[in-house]
XYZ file of N, CA and C in Angstrom:
228
model
N 64.158 244.001 210.232
C 63.851 242.654 209.775
C 63.571 242.645 208.272
N 62.982 243.717 207.729
C 62.715 243.763 206.295
C 64.016 243.976 205.503
N 65.077 244.469 206.158
C 66.365 244.661 205.487
C 67.245 243.406 205.545
N 66.806 242.412 206.314
C 67.591 241.188 206.466
C 67.782 240.490 205.124
N 66.733 240.376 204.320
C 66.850 239.699 203.022
C 67.745 240.497 202.073
N 67.680 241.825 202.140
C 68.552 242.640 201.293
C 70.009 242.495 201.718
N 70.242 242.434 203.003
C 71.603 242.249 203.509
C 72.157 240.886 203.125
N 71.319 239.855 203.208
C 71.750 238.505 202.821
C 72.076 238.470 201.332
N 71.260 239.138 200.538
C 71.515 239.189 199.089
C 72.814 239.922 198.779
N 73.033 241.040 199.459
C 74.272 241.800 199.251
C 75.478 240.981 199.685
N 75.334 240.251 200.792
C 76.424 239.405 201.273
C 76.739 238.308 200.253
N 75.722 237.658 199.735
C 75.937 236.612 198.733
C 76.575 237.175 197.471
N 76.114 238.356 197.055
C 76.702 238.996 195.876
C 78.188 239.272 196.096
N 78.525 239.812 197.264
C 79.919 240.132 197.566
C 80.772 238.861 197.590
N 80.249 237.781 198.144
C 80.985 236.510 198.179
C 81.213 235.982 196.772
N 80.177 236.022 195.951
C 80.294 235.531 194.575
C 81.295 236.376 193.778
N 81.185 237.688 193.926
C 82.084 238.591 193.217
C 83.528 238.388 193.676
N 83.734 238.281 194.977
C 85.083 238.059 195.502
C 85.668 236.741 195.025
N 84.839 235.701 194.999
C 85.309 234.407 194.511
C 85.696 234.455 193.048
N 84.859 235.101 192.238
C 85.149 235.207 190.803
C 86.420 236.016 190.564
N 86.565 237.115 191.282
C 87.771 237.932 191.120
C 89.004 237.174 191.587
N 88.876 236.434 192.679
C 90.007 235.655 193.185
C 90.466 234.591 192.199
N 89.517 233.907 191.587
C 89.855 232.888 190.599
C 90.543 233.521 189.399
N 90.040 234.664 188.952
C 90.663 235.344 187.809
C 92.063 235.833 188.128
N 92.258 236.375 189.306
C 93.596 236.830 189.701
C 94.547 235.635 189.764
N 94.088 234.533 190.328
C 94.920 233.336 190.396
C 95.283 232.844 188.998
N 94.330 232.849 188.077
C 94.605 232.420 186.705
C 95.645 233.317 186.039
N 95.546 234.616 186.263
C 96.515 235.551 185.678
C 97.903 235.308 186.255
N 97.995 235.130 187.559
C 99.294 234.889 188.193
C 99.893 233.579 187.704
N 99.085 232.529 187.622
C 99.596 231.242 187.141
C 100.084 231.337 185.703
N 99.342 232.025 184.856
C 99.757 232.187 183.465
C 101.061 232.977 183.371
N 101.169 234.023 184.146
C 102.372 234.860 184.144
C 103.588 234.055 184.600
N 103.429 233.292 185.682
C 104.545 232.499 186.196
C 104.890 231.356 185.251
N 103.873 230.745 184.636
C 104.118 229.655 183.687
C 104.919 230.162 182.491
N 104.571 231.330 182.004
C 105.298 231.907 180.871
C 106.752 232.188 181.261
N 106.965 232.687 182.454
C 108.329 232.948 182.916
C 109.141 231.677 183.038
N 108.547 230.641 183.608
C 109.254 229.369 183.747
C 109.514 228.731 182.385
N 108.557 228.825 181.479
C 108.736 228.254 180.148
C 109.895 228.940 179.427
N 110.021 230.239 179.596
C 111.124 230.967 178.960
C 112.470 230.510 179.521
N 112.544 230.324 180.823
C 113.795 229.874 181.447
C 114.142 228.469 180.972
N 113.152 227.590 180.926
C 113.401 226.223 180.473
C 113.824 226.214 179.012
N 113.174 227.020 178.179
C 113.497 227.067 176.755
C 114.931 227.528 176.532
N 115.427 228.420 177.371
C 116.798 228.899 177.230
C 117.813 227.787 177.443
N 117.477 226.812 178.280
C 118.433 225.744 178.578
C 118.369 224.607 177.573
N 117.315 224.569 176.750
C 117.139 223.456 175.815
C 117.830 223.761 174.493
N 119.141 223.621 174.490
C 119.938 223.842 173.292
C 120.674 222.556 172.938
N 121.201 222.506 171.726
C 121.943 221.325 171.288
C 123.197 221.149 172.144
N 123.709 222.231 172.695
C 124.899 222.148 173.528
C 124.635 221.612 174.927
N 123.386 221.456 175.297
C 123.029 220.975 176.628
C 123.045 219.446 176.618
N 123.893 218.857 177.455
C 124.038 217.398 177.498
C 122.718 216.720 177.869
N 121.986 217.283 178.803
C 120.702 216.715 179.194
C 119.714 216.687 178.039
N 119.709 217.752 177.243
C 118.829 217.813 176.077
C 119.214 216.755 175.063
N 120.521 216.624 174.795
C 120.971 215.612 173.832
C 120.603 214.212 174.295
N 120.785 213.944 175.587
C 120.450 212.627 176.133
C 118.962 212.354 175.990
N 118.147 213.343 176.305
C 116.698 213.186 176.210
C 116.266 212.961 174.766
N 116.824 213.756 173.840
C 116.471 213.601 172.434
C 116.867 212.225 171.910
N 118.032 211.730 172.324
C 118.465 210.397 171.904
C 117.518 209.327 172.447
N 117.117 209.465 173.703
C 116.192 208.498 174.297
C 114.846 208.531 173.587
N 114.353 209.727 173.246
C 113.084 209.837 172.533
C 113.208 209.217 171.141
N 114.326 209.475 170.469
C 114.549 208.880 169.147
C 114.564 207.363 169.222
N 115.227 206.818 170.228
C 115.253 205.365 170.411
C 113.850 204.822 170.652
N 113.060 205.540 171.454
C 111.685 205.103 171.735
C 110.835 205.104 170.470
N 110.965 206.181 169.686
C 110.190 206.265 168.447
C 110.634 205.198 167.450
N 111.937 204.956 167.370
C 112.444 203.923 166.474
C 111.924 202.555 166.900
N 111.927 202.291 168.198
C 111.422 201.016 168.708
C 109.928 200.863 168.418
N 109.215 201.990 168.333
C 107.782 201.948 168.049
C 107.499 201.848 166.550
N 108.556 201.901 165.734
C 108.371 201.722 164.296
C 108.498 202.975 163.463
N 108.944 204.077 164.034
C 109.104 205.313 163.267
C 110.334 205.204 162.366
N 110.233 205.784 161.183
C 111.360 205.775 160.252
C 112.299 206.945 160.558
N 113.482 206.900 159.945
C 114.455 207.980 160.133
C 113.898 209.308 159.624
N 113.158 209.254 158.509
C 112.561 210.473 157.957
C 111.555 211.079 158.933
N 110.778 210.232 159.597
C 109.815 210.731 160.561
C 110.515 211.347 161.768
N 111.624 210.745 162.188
C 112.363 211.281 163.326
C 112.936 212.656 163.026
N 113.436 212.862 161.823
C 114.024 214.154 161.471
C 112.972 215.235 161.323
N 111.719 214.847 161.153
C 110.641 215.821 161.032
C 110.162 216.339 162.372
N 110.621 215.740 163.485
C 110.158 216.167 164.802
C 110.754 217.475 165.222
Protein backbone atom coordinates (compact mmCIF):
# COMPACT_ATOMS: atom_id res chain seq x y z
CA UNK A 1 0.00 0.00 0.00
CA UNK A 2 2.92 2.39 0.65
CA UNK A 3 4.20 1.64 -2.89
CA UNK A 4 0.85 2.54 -4.46
CA UNK A 5 1.65 6.28 -4.60
CA UNK A 6 5.09 5.57 -6.09
CA UNK A 7 3.54 3.31 -8.72
CA UNK A 8 0.93 5.94 -9.58
CA UNK A 9 3.67 8.55 -9.92
CA UNK A 10 5.75 6.28 -12.15
CA UNK A 11 2.68 5.53 -14.25
CA UNK A 12 1.90 9.23 -14.69
CA UNK A 13 5.53 9.95 -15.56
CA UNK A 14 5.53 7.20 -18.20
CA UNK A 15 2.27 8.51 -19.70
CA UNK A 16 3.58 12.07 -19.84
CA UNK A 17 6.89 10.98 -21.33
CA UNK A 18 5.19 8.76 -23.91
CA UNK A 19 2.83 11.56 -24.90
CA UNK A 20 5.65 14.07 -25.28
CA UNK A 21 7.73 11.65 -27.33
CA UNK A 22 4.73 10.77 -29.50
CA UNK A 23 4.01 14.41 -30.26
CA UNK A 24 7.65 15.03 -31.15
CA UNK A 25 7.82 11.99 -33.42
CA UNK A 26 4.61 13.10 -35.14
CA UNK A 27 6.04 16.61 -35.64
CA UNK A 28 9.22 15.19 -37.18
CA UNK A 29 7.27 12.91 -39.53
CA UNK A 30 4.95 15.73 -40.60
CA UNK A 31 7.88 18.06 -41.26
CA UNK A 32 9.70 15.38 -43.25
CA UNK A 33 6.64 14.58 -45.37
CA UNK A 34 5.81 18.27 -45.86
CA UNK A 35 9.31 18.94 -47.15
CA UNK A 36 9.02 16.01 -49.56
CA UNK A 37 5.66 17.16 -50.88
CA UNK A 38 6.87 20.75 -51.21
CA UNK A 39 9.82 19.58 -53.30
CA UNK A 40 7.53 17.59 -55.62
CA UNK A 41 5.15 20.52 -56.00
CA UNK A 42 8.02 22.96 -56.63
CA UNK A 43 9.30 20.75 -59.45
CA UNK A 44 5.99 21.08 -61.30
CA UNK A 45 5.74 24.87 -60.91
CA UNK A 46 7.60 25.97 -64.02
CA UNK A 47 6.79 28.49 -66.73
CA UNK A 48 6.21 25.55 -69.06
CA UNK A 49 3.40 24.22 -66.88
CA UNK A 50 0.02 25.32 -68.27
CA UNK A 51 -1.61 25.17 -64.84
CA UNK A 52 1.06 27.45 -63.41
CA UNK A 53 0.65 29.95 -66.24
CA UNK A 54 -3.12 29.96 -65.80
CA UNK A 55 -2.81 30.48 -62.06
CA UNK A 56 -0.26 33.27 -62.45
CA UNK A 57 -2.49 35.03 -64.99
CA UNK A 58 -5.49 34.76 -62.66
CA UNK A 59 -3.44 36.14 -59.75
CA UNK A 60 -2.19 39.00 -61.93
CA UNK A 61 -5.76 39.83 -62.95
CA UNK A 62 -6.83 39.79 -59.29
CA UNK A 63 -4.00 42.08 -58.25
CA UNK A 64 -4.68 44.42 -61.17
CA UNK A 65 -8.36 44.55 -60.24
CA UNK A 66 -7.31 45.42 -56.67
CA UNK A 67 -5.27 48.36 -57.96
CA UNK A 68 -1.75 46.96 -58.28
CA UNK A 69 0.45 48.54 -60.94
CA UNK A 70 2.38 46.64 -63.61
CA UNK A 71 5.63 47.40 -61.77
CA UNK A 72 4.24 45.86 -58.59
CA UNK A 73 3.12 42.76 -60.48
CA UNK A 74 6.58 42.19 -61.96
CA UNK A 75 8.10 42.41 -58.49
CA UNK A 76 6.15 39.35 -57.29
